[in-house]
Short mmCIF file of C-alpha atoms in Angstrom, two decimals:
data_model
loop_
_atom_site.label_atom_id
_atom_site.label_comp_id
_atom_site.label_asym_id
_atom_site.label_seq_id
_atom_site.Cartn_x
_atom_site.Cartn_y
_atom_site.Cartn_z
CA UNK A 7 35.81 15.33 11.53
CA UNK A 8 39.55 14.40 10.99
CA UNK A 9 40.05 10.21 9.98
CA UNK A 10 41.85 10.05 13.36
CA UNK A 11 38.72 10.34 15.45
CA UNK A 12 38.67 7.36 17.86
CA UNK A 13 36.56 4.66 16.75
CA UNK A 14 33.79 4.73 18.95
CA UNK A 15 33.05 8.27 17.35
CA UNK A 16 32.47 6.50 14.03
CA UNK A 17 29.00 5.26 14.92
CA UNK A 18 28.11 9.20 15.03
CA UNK A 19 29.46 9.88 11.85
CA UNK A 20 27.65 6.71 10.68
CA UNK A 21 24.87 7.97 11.93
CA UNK A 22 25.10 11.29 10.67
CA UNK A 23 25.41 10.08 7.51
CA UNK A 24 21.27 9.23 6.92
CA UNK A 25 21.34 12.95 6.41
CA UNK A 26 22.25 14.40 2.88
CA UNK A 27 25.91 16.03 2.94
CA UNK A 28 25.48 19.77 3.64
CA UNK A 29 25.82 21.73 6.68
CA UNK A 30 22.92 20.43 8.54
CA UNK A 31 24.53 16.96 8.69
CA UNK A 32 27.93 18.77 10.14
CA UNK A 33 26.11 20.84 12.72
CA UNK A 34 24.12 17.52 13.79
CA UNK A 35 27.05 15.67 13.95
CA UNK A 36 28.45 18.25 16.00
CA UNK A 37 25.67 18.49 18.29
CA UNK A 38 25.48 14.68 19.22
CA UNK A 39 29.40 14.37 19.99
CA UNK A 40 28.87 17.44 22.13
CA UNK A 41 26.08 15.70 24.36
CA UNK A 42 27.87 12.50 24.03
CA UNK A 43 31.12 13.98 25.80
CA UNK A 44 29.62 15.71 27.82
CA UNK A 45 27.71 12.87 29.23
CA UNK A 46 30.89 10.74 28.91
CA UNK A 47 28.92 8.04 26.52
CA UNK A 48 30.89 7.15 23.54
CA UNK A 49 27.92 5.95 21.46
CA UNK A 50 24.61 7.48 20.35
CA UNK A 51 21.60 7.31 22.15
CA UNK A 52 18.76 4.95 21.30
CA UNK A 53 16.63 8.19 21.63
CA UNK A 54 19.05 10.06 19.35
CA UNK A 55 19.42 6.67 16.46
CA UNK A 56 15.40 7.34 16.28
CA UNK A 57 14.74 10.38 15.84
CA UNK A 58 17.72 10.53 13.21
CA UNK A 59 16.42 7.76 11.24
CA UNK A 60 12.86 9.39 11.52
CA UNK A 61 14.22 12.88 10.59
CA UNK A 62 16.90 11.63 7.71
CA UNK A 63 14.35 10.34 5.22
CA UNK A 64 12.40 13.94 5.02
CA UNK A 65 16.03 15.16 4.46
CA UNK A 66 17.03 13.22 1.85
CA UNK A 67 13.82 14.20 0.24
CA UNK A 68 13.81 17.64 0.39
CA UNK A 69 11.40 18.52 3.23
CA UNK A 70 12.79 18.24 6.23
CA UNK A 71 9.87 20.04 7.82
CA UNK A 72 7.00 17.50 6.11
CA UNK A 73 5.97 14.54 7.94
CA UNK A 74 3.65 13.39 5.03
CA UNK A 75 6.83 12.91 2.45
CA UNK A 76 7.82 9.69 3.62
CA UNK A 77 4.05 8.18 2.94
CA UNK A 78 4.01 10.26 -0.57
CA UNK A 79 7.68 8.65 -1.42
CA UNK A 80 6.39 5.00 0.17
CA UNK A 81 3.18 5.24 -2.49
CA UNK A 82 5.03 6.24 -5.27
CA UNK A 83 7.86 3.67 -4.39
CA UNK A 84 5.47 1.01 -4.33
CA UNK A 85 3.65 1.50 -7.26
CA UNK A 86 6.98 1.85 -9.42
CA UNK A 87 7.73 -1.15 -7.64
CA UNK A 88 4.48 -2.61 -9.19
CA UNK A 89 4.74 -1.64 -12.52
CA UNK A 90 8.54 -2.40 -13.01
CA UNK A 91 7.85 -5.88 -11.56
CA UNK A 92 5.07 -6.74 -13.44
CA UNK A 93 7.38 -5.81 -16.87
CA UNK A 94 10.57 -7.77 -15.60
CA UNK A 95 7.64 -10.87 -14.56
CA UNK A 96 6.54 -10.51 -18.32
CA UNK A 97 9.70 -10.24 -19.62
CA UNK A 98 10.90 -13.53 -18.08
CA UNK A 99 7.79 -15.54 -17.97
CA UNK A 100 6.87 -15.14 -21.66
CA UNK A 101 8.50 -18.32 -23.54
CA UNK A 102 8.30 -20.35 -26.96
CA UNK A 103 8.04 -23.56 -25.07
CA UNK A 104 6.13 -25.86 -27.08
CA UNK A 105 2.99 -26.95 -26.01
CA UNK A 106 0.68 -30.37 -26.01
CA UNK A 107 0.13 -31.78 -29.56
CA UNK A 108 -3.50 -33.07 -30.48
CA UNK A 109 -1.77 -36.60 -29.94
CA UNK A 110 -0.37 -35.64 -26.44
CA UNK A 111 -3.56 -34.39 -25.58
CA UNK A 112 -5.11 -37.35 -26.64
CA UNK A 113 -3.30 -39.07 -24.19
CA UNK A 114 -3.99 -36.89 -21.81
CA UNK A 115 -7.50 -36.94 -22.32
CA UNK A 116 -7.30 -41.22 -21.94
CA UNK A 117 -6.32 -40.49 -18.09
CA UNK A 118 -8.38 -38.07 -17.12
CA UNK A 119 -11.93 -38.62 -19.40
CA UNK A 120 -11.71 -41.92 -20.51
CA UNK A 121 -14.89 -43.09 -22.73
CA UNK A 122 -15.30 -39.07 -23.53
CA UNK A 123 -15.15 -38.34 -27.35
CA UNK A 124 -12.54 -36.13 -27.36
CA UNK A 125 -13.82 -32.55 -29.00
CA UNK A 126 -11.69 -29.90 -31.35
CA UNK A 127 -9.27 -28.64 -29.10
CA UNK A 128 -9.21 -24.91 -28.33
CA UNK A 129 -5.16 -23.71 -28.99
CA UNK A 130 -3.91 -20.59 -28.16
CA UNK A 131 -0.23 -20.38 -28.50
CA UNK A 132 0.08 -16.89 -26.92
CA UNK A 133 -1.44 -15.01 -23.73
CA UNK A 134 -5.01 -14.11 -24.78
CA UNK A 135 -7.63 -11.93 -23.95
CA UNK A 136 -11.32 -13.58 -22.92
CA UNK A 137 -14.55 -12.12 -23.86
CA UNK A 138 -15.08 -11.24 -20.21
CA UNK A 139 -11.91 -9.48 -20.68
CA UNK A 140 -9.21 -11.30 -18.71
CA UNK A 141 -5.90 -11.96 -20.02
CA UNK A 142 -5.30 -15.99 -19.78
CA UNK A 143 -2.74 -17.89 -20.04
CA UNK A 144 -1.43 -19.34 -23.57
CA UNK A 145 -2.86 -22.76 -23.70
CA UNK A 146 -4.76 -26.11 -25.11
CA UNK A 147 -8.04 -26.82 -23.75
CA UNK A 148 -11.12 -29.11 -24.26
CA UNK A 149 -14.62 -29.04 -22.91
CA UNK A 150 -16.58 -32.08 -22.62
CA UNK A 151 -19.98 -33.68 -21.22
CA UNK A 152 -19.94 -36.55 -18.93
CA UNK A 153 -19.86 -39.67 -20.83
CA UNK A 154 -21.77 -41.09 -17.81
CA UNK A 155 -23.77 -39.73 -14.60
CA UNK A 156 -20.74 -39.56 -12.16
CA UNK A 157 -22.39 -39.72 -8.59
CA UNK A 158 -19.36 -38.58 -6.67
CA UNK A 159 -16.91 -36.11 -8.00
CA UNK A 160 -14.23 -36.77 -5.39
CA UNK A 161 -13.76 -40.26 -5.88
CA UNK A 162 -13.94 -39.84 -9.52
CA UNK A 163 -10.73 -37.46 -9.42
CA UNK A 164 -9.44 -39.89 -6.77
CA UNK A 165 -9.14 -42.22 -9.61
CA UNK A 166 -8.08 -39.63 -11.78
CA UNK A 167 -5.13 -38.10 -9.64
CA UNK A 168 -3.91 -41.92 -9.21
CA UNK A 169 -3.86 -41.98 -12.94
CA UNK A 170 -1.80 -39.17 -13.31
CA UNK A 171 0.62 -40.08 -10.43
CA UNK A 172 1.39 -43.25 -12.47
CA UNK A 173 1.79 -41.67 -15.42
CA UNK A 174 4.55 -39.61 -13.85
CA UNK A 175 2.84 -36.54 -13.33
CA UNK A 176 3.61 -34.51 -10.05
CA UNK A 177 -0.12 -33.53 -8.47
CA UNK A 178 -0.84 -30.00 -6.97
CA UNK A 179 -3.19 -28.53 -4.95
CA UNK A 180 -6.79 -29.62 -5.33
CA UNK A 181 -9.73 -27.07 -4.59
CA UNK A 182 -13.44 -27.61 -4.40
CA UNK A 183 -16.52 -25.63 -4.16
CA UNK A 184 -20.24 -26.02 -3.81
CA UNK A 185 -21.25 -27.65 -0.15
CA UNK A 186 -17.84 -29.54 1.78
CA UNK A 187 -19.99 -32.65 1.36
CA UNK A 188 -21.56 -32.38 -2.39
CA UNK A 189 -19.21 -30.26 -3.90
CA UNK A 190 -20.46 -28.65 -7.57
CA UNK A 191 -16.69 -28.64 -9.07
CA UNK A 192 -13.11 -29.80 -8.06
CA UNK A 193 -10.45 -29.03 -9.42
CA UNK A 194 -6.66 -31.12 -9.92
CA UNK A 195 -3.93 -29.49 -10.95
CA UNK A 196 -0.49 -31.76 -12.02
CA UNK A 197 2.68 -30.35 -13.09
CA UNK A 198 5.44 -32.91 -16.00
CA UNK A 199 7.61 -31.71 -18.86
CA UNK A 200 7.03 -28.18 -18.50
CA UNK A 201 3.53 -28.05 -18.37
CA UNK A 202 0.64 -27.56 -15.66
CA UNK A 203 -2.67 -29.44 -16.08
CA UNK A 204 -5.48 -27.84 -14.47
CA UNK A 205 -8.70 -30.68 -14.52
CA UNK A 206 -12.20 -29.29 -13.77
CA UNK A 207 -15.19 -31.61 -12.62
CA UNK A 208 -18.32 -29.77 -12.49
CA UNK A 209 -22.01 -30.77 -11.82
CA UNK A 210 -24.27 -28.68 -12.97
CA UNK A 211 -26.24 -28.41 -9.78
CA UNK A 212 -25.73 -30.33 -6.37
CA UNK A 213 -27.72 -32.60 -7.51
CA UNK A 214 -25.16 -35.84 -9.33
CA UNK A 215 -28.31 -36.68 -11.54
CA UNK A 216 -28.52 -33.70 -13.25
CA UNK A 217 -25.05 -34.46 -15.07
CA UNK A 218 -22.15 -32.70 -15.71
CA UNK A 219 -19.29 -31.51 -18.14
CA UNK A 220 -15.06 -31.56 -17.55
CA UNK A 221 -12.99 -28.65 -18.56
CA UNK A 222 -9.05 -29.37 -19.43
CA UNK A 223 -6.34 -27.48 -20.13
CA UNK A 224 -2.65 -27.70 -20.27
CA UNK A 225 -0.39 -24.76 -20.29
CA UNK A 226 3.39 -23.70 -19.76
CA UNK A 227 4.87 -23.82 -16.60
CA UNK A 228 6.80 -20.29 -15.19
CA UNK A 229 9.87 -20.18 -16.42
CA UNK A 230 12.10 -20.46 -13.04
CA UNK A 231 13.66 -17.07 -13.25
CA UNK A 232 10.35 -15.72 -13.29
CA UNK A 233 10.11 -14.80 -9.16
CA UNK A 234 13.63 -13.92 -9.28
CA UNK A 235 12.65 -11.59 -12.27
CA UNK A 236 9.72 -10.06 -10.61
CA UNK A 237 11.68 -9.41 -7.24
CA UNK A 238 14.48 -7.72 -9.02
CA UNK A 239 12.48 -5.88 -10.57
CA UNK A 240 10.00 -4.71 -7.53
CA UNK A 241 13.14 -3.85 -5.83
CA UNK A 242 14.76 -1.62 -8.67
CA UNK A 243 11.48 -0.03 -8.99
CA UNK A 244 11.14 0.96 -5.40
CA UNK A 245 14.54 2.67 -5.30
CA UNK A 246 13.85 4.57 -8.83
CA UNK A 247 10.43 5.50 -7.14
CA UNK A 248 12.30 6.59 -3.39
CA UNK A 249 14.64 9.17 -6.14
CA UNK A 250 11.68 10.24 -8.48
CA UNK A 251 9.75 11.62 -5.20
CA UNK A 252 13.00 12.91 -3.85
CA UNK A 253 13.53 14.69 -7.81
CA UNK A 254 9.79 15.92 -7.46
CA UNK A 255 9.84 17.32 -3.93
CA UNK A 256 13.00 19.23 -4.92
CA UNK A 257 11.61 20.64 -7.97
CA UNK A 258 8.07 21.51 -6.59
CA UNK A 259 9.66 22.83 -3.14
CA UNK A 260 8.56 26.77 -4.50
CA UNK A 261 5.03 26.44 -5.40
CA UNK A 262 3.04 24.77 -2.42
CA UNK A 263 -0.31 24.27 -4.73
CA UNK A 264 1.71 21.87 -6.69
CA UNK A 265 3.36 20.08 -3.72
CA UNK A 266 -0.05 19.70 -2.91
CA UNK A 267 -1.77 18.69 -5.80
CA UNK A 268 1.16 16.14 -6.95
CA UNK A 269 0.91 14.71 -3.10
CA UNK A 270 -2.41 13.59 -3.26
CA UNK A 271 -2.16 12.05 -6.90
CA UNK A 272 0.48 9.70 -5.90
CA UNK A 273 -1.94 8.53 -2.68
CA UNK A 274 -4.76 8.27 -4.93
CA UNK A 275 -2.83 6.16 -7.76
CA UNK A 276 -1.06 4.15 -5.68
CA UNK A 277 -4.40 3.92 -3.55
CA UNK A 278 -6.41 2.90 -6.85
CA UNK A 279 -3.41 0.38 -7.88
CA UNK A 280 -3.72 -1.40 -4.37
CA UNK A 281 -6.14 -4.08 -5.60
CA UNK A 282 -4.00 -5.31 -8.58
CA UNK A 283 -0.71 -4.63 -6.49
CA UNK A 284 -2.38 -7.25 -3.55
CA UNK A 285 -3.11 -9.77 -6.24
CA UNK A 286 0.08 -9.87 -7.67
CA UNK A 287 1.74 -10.31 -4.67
CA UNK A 288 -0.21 -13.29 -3.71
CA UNK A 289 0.22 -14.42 -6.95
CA UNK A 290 3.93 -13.97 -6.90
CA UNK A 291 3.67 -15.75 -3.55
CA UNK A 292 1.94 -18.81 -4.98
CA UNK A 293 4.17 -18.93 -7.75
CA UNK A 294 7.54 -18.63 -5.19
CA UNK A 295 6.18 -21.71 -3.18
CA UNK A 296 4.25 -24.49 -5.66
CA UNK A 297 6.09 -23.26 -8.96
CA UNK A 298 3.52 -22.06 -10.72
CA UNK A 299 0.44 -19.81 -10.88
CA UNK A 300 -3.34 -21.23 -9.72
CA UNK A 301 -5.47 -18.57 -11.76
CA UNK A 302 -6.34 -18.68 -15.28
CA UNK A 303 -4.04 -15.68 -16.39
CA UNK A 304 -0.45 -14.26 -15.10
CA UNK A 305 0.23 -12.19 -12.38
CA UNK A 306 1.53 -9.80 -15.25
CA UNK A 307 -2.05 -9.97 -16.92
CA UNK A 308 -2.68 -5.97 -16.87
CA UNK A 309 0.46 -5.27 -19.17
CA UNK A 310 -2.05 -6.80 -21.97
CA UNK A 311 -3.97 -4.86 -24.02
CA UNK A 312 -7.83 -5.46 -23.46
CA UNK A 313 -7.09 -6.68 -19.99
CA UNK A 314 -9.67 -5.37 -17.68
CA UNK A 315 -6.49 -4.66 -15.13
CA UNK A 316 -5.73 -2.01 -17.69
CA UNK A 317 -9.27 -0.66 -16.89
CA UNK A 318 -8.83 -0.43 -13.51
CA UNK A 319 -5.57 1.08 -13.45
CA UNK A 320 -6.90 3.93 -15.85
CA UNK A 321 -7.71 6.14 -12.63
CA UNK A 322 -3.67 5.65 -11.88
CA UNK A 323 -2.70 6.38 -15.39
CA UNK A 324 -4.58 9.49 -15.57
CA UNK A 325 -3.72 10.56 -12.03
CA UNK A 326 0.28 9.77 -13.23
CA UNK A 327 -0.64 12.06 -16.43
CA UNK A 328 -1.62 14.80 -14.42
CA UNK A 329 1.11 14.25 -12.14
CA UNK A 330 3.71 14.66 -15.50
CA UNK A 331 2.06 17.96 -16.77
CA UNK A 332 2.19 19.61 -12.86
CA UNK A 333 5.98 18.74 -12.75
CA UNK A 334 6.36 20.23 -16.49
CA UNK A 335 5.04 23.48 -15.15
CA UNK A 336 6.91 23.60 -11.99
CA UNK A 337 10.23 25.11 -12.77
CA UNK A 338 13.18 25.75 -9.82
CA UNK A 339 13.86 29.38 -9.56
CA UNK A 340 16.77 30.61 -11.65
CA UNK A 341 19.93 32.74 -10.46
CA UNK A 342 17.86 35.97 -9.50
CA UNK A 343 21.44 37.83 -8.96
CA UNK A 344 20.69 38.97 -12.76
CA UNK A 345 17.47 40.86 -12.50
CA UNK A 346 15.78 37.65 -13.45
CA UNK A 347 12.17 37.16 -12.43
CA UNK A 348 11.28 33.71 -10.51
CA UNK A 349 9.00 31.82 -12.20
CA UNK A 350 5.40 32.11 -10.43
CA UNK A 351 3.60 28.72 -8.32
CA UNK A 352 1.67 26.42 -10.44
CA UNK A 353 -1.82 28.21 -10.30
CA UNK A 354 -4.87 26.67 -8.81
CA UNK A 355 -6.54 26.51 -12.24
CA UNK A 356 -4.25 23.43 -12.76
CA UNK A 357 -5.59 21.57 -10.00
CA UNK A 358 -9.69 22.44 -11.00
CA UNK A 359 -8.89 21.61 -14.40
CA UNK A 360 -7.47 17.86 -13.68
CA UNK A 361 -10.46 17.60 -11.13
CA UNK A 362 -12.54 18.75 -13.79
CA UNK A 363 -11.17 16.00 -16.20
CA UNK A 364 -11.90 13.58 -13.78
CA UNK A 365 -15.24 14.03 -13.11
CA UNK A 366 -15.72 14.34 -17.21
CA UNK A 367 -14.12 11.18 -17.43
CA UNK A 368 -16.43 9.52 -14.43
CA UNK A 369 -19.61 11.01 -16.27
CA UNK A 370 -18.71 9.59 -20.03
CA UNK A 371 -17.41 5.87 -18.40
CA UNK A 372 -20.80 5.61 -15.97
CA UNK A 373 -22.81 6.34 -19.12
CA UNK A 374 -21.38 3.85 -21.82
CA UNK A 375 -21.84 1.04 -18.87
CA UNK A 376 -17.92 0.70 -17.38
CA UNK A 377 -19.57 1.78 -13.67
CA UNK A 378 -16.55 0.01 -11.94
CA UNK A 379 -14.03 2.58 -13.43
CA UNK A 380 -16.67 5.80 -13.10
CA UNK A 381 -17.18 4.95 -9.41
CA UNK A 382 -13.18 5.17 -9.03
CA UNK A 383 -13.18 8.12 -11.07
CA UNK A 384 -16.08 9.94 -9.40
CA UNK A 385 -14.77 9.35 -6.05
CA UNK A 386 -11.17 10.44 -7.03
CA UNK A 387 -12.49 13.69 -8.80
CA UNK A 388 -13.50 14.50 -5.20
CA UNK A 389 -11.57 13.68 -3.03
CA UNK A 390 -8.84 15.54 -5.15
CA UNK A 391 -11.65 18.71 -4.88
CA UNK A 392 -12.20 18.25 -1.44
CA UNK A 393 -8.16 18.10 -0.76
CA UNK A 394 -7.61 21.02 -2.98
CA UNK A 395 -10.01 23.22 -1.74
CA UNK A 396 -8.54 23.09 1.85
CA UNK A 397 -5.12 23.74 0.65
CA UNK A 398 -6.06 26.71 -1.08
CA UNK A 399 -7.96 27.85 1.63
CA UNK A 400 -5.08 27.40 4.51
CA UNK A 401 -2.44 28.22 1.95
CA UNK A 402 -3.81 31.38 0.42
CA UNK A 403 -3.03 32.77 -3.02
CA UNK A 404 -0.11 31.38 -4.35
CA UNK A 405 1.03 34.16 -7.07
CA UNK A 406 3.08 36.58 -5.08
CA UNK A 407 2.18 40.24 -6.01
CA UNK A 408 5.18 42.38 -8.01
CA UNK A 409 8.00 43.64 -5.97
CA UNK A 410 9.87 47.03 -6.78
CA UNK A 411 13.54 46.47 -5.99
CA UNK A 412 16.12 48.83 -5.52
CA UNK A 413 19.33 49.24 -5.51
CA UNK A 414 20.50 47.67 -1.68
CA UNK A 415 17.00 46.56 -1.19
CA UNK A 416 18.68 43.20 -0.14
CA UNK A 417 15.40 40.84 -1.80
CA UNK A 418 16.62 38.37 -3.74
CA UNK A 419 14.15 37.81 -7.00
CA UNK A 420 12.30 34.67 -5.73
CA UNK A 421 11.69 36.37 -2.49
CA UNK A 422 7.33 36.38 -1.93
CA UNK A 423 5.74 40.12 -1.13
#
């Protein structure tokens, strides 16, 4: 279209432009300023702004015929999202900031358990990894007995948030649980200097006679960049994750098994990763609106090693694995103007052999007692059979058979029998 076209014609062009440069955006183009003159309109359609928008994105990803490579390129652009958010939220929430001393926390431990004998404190100046294998926060803490039968837990920490107001701490969000009129456990949180205080009252039954204990614990604050980090991150993950799909479409566009096969590893990983992916969110979410987190560990807890995040996401990691070694074997047919031959599909023995891993994996976790991860890995193992089988069986064999060519025959190489 010449740069003179009147202006109303630019909201084709701008439309035609979701599509990847090429001939089909020209003859589109073309087509819609035919109907538009035509029917004397000088703007697009809402019917025609639709259907480009939902045509465009199988374009620009290689399939222009596939409806299900916007949900594969959505999956996989969420879970890069994930992962490159969670390492940008690491990056920028990990920090050197000081924490309590014993004498700070014995002035802490004046407000909130007075007439307690204060125990050894518990330090751990980096994140650390529980014995029930969650990553927690790095952080002083004390466990105590009640000094005293406390009969009342709320007005206790009444007392106790006052305490802390006056001593210029800024009080959070309180939570309780056990029955709404006995509770078995609060818990205060109070932000000052950098630090979050997190102060648990528990009973040991709902019963006030049968005592009690406190747990304290003072930790770093998120840094403030922290949310910005993680959103910056989510988004350039996203867009890397849109282009790899696009990259991996394009590549396995020849071999259907593959297409295929690599389709239904990115549901199931992303699929498997939806869990963590929720938490974090919500966690990002608390973090975005009272400043800091309200669980024990960060919403970046599965990037440590021996964090049982990392054991749930093992069913991703292997399915991303697989994924890696399919796209290593597909290869884009070469000039075949030489006499070269095209390289054959990806045969179905890959597929059986990473549902065979999987279900060897699901039998060796169930048996040495991790039944969370072989349940994943036992159900993934077959679905991917299940899904595999009825491509093969609509799709048919996938190695062409040999072709004699002559001179003038007019096949080009990569040309299937």
């Amino acid at each position: 279209m010449s740069p003179g076209r009147p202006a109303p014609y630019r909201r084709f062009r701008l439309l035609a432009r979701t599509y990847p440069a090429g001939p089909r955006r020209a003859e589109l183009l073309d087509t819609m300023l035919m109907a538009a003159q035509d029917a004397g309109r000088r703007g697009p359609t809402a019917r025609e702004i639709v259907d480009v928008l939902r045509h465009a994105p199988r374009a620009r990803l290689g399939r222009p015929g596939n409806r299900m490579v916007v949900a594969v390129a959505v999956a996989v652009a969420v879970l890069c999202g994930f992962v490159t958010a969670s390492l940008t939220a690491r990056l920028f929430g990990e920090t050197d900031r000081p924490l309590p001393t014993a004498a700070e926390m014995a002035g802490i431990a004046e407000l909130v358990t007075p007439g307690a004998v204060l125990p050894p404190l518990e330090r751990h100046d980096r994140v650390f990894v529980n014995g029930n294998g969650e990553a927690q926060f790095s952080q002083v803490r004390y466990q105590v007995d009640h000094p005293a039968a406390i009969p009342d837990l709320r007005a206790y920490d009444a007392e106790v948030s006052e305490k802390l107001a006056a001593a210029g701490w800024r009080l959070g969000p309180t939570s309780y649980s056990g029955h709404a009129d006995r509770p078995t456990r609060e818990t205060l949180t109070a932000t000052r200097d950098g630090w979050v205080l997190t102060f648990d009252n528990n009973h040991h039954s709902s019963e006030p006679t049968s005592g009690g204990w406190f747990e304290v614990s003072v930790r770093r604050i998120e840094p403030a960049g922290m949310p910005v980090g993680f959103a910056a991150g989510a988004l350039l993950g996203m867009v890397s994750g849109w282009f790899l799909t696009g990259w991996a479409s394009r590549r396995s566009e020849r071999h259907p098994t593959a297409s295929g096969i690599l389709a239904l590893l990115a549901l199931l990983a992303t699929g498997n990763a939806a869990f963590l992916i929720s938490y974090a969110v919500r966690d990002y979410l608390t973090v975005a609106d009272q400043g800091f987190s309200g669980n024990e560990g960060p919403l970046w807890s599965w990037t440590v090693f021996g964090d049982e995040g990392l054991l749930i996401l093992t069913p991703t990691i292997l399915a991303v694995v697989v994924a890696a070694v399919v796209l290593a074997l597909c290869r884009r047919p070469r000039d075949t103007t030489g006499g070269q031959p095209a390289p054959r599909s990806v045969p179905p023995r890959v597929g059986w052999t990473a549902v065979s891993v999987a279900f060897g994996l699901a039998v060796i976790t169930t048996c040495t007692g991790m039944g969370y991860l072989g349940c994943n890995l036992f159900v993934a193992a077959l679905v991917m059979a299940i899904v595999l089988k009825m491509h093969l069986a609509r799709n048919g064999p996938t190695a062409a058979p040999p072709l004699t060519r002559g001179q003038g025959s007019g096949l080009p190489d990569d040309q299937p029998g």
